Short mmCIF file of C-alpha atoms in Angstrom, two decimals:
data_model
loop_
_atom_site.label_atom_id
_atom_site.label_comp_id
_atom_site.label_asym_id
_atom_site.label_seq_id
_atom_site.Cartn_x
_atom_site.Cartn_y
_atom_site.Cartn_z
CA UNK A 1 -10.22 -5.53 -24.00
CA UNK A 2 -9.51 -2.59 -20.99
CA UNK A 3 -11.21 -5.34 -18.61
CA UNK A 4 -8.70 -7.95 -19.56
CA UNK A 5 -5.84 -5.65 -19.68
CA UNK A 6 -6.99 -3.87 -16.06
CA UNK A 7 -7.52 -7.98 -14.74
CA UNK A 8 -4.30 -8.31 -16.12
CA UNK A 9 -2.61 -5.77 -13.87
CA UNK A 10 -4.07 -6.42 -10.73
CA UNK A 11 -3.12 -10.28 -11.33
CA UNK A 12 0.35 -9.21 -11.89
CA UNK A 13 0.69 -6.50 -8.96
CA UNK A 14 -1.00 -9.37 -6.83
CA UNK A 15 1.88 -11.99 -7.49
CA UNK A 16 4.46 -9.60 -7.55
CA UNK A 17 3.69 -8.40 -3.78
CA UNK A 18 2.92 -12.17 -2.45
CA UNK A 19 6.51 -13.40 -3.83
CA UNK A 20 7.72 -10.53 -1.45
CA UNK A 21 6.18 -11.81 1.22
CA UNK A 22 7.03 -15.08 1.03
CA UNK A 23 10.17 -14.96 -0.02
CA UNK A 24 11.15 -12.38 2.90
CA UNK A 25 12.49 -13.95 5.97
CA UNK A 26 13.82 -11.00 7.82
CA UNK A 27 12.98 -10.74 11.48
CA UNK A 28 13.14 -7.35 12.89
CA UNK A 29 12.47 -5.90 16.28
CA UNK A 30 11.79 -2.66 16.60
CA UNK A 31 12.25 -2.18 20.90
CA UNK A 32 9.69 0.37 22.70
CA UNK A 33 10.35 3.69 24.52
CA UNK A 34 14.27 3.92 23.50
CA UNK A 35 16.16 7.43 22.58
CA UNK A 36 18.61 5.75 20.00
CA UNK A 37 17.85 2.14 19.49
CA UNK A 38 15.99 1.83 16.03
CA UNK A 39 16.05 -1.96 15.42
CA UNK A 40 17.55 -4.94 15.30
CA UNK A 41 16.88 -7.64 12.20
CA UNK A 42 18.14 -11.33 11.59
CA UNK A 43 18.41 -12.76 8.14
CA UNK A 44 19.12 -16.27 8.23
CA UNK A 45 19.92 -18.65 4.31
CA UNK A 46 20.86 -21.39 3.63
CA UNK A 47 23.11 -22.60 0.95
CA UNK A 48 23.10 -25.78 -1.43
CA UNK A 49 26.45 -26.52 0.45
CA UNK A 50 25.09 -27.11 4.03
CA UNK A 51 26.39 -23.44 5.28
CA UNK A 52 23.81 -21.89 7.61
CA UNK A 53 24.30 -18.13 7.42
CA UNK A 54 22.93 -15.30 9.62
CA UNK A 55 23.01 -11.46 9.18
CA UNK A 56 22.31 -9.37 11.92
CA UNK A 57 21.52 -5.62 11.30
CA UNK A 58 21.83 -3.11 13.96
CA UNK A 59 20.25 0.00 13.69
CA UNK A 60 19.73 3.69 15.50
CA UNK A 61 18.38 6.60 15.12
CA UNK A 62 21.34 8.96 14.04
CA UNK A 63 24.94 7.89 14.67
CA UNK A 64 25.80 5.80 17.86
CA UNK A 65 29.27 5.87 19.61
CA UNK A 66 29.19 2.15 19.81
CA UNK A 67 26.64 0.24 17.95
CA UNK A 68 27.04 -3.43 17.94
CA UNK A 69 25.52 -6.88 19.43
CA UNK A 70 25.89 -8.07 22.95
CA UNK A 71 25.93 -12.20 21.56
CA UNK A 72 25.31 -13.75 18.54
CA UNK A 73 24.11 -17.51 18.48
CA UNK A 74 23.79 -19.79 15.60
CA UNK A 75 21.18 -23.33 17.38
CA UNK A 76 20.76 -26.24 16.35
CA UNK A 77 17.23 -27.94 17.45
CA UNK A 78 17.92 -31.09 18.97
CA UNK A 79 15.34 -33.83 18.70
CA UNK A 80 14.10 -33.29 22.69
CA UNK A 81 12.55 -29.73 21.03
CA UNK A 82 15.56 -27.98 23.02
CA UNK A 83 18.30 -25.50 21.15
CA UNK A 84 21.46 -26.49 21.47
CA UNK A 85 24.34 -23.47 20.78
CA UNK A 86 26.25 -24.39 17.72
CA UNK A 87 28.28 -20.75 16.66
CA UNK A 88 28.57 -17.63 18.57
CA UNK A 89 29.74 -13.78 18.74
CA UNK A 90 30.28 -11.58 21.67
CA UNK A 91 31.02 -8.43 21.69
CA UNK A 92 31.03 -7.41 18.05
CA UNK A 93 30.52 -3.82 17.32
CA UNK A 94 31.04 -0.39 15.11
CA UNK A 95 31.70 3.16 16.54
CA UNK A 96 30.20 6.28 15.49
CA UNK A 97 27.33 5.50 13.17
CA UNK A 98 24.54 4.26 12.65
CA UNK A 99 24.47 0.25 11.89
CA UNK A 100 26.01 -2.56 12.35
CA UNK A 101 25.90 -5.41 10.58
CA UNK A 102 27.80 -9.11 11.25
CA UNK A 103 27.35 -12.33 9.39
CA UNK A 104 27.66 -15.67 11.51
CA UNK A 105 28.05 -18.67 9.24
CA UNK A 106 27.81 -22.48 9.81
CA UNK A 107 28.16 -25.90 8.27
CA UNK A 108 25.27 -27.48 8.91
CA UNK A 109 23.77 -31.18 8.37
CA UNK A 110 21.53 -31.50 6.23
CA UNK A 111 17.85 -31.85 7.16
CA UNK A 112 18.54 -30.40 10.69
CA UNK A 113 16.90 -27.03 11.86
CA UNK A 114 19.11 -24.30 12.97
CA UNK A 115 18.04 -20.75 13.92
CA UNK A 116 20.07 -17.62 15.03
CA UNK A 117 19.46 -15.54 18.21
CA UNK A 118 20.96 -12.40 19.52
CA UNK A 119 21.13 -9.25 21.75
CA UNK A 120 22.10 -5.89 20.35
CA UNK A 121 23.20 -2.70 22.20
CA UNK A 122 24.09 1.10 21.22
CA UNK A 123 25.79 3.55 23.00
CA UNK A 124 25.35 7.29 22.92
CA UNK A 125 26.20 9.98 24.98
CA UNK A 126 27.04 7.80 28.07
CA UNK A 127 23.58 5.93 27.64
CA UNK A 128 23.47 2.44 27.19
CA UNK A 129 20.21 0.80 25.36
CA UNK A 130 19.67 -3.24 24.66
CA UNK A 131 17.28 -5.15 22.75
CA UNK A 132 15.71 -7.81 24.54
CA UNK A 133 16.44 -11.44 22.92
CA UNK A 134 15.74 -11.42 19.00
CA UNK A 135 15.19 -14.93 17.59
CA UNK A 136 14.63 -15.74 14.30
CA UNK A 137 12.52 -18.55 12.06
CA UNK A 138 13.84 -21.85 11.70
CA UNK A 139 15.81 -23.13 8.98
CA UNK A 140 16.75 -26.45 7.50
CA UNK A 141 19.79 -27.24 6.16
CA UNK A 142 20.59 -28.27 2.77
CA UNK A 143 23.19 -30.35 0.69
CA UNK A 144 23.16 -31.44 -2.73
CA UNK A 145 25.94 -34.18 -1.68
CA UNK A 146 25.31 -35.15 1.73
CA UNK A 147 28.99 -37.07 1.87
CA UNK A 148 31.19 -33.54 1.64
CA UNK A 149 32.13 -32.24 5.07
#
């Protein structure tokens, strides 16, 4: 009986941590050799209407005076392989703490792949740090009724 009930448990702790990491589609990039600059994620969904959503999280070490992202792109993969820019931020930003977040939303078509991409900056002090570009995973669009526009 303990062997079944201690199989039982590691079974269950075993599906419980692969859902997370499968259902987790968070991109985060963590740049090198900055003061302030913690990270920078992108969360893109989709929903059963089409809309293409992404979240981008700013984040630094202790407050920033400005905390924001450079650009914010929402692509659309054409069938060449090449990204074509579909929705876009500049410019968007918080003072004096320590994230930012922004959410960039699109109708999409359904079946197509769309992906967000983006820069983010902090100031602090009169120092000025930037991510390099962050992309993240490909997504397709869905619709349950492909004729609403």
């Amino acid at each position: 009986m303990k062997r079944k009930v201690y199989f039982s448990s590691i079974l269950i702790f075993v599906l419980l941590v692969s859902r997370y990491a499968i259902c987790e589609s968070e991109y985060i990039v963590r740049p090198f050799a900055t003061e302030f600059l913690d990270s920078c994620s992108i969360t893109v969904a989709t929903e059963s209407n089409g809309v293409v959503s992404a979240e981008i999280i700013v984040e630094t070490f202790g407050d920033a005076d400005k905390i924001g992202i450079v650009y914010a792109r929402i692509q659309h993969r054409l069938s060449n392989g090449e990204w074509d820019n579909v929705k876009s931020v500049y410019n968007s930003y918080s003072t004096n703490t320590d994230t930012h977040d922004y959410l960039l939303s699109f109708k999409g078509e359904p079946g197509e792949q769309y992906r967000c991409v983006a820069q983010a900056f902090a100031e602090k002090d009169g120092k000025r740090e930037t991510t390099s570009e962050v992309k993240s995973g490909d997504r397709k669009s869905t619709r349950l009724n492909s004729s609403h526009t």
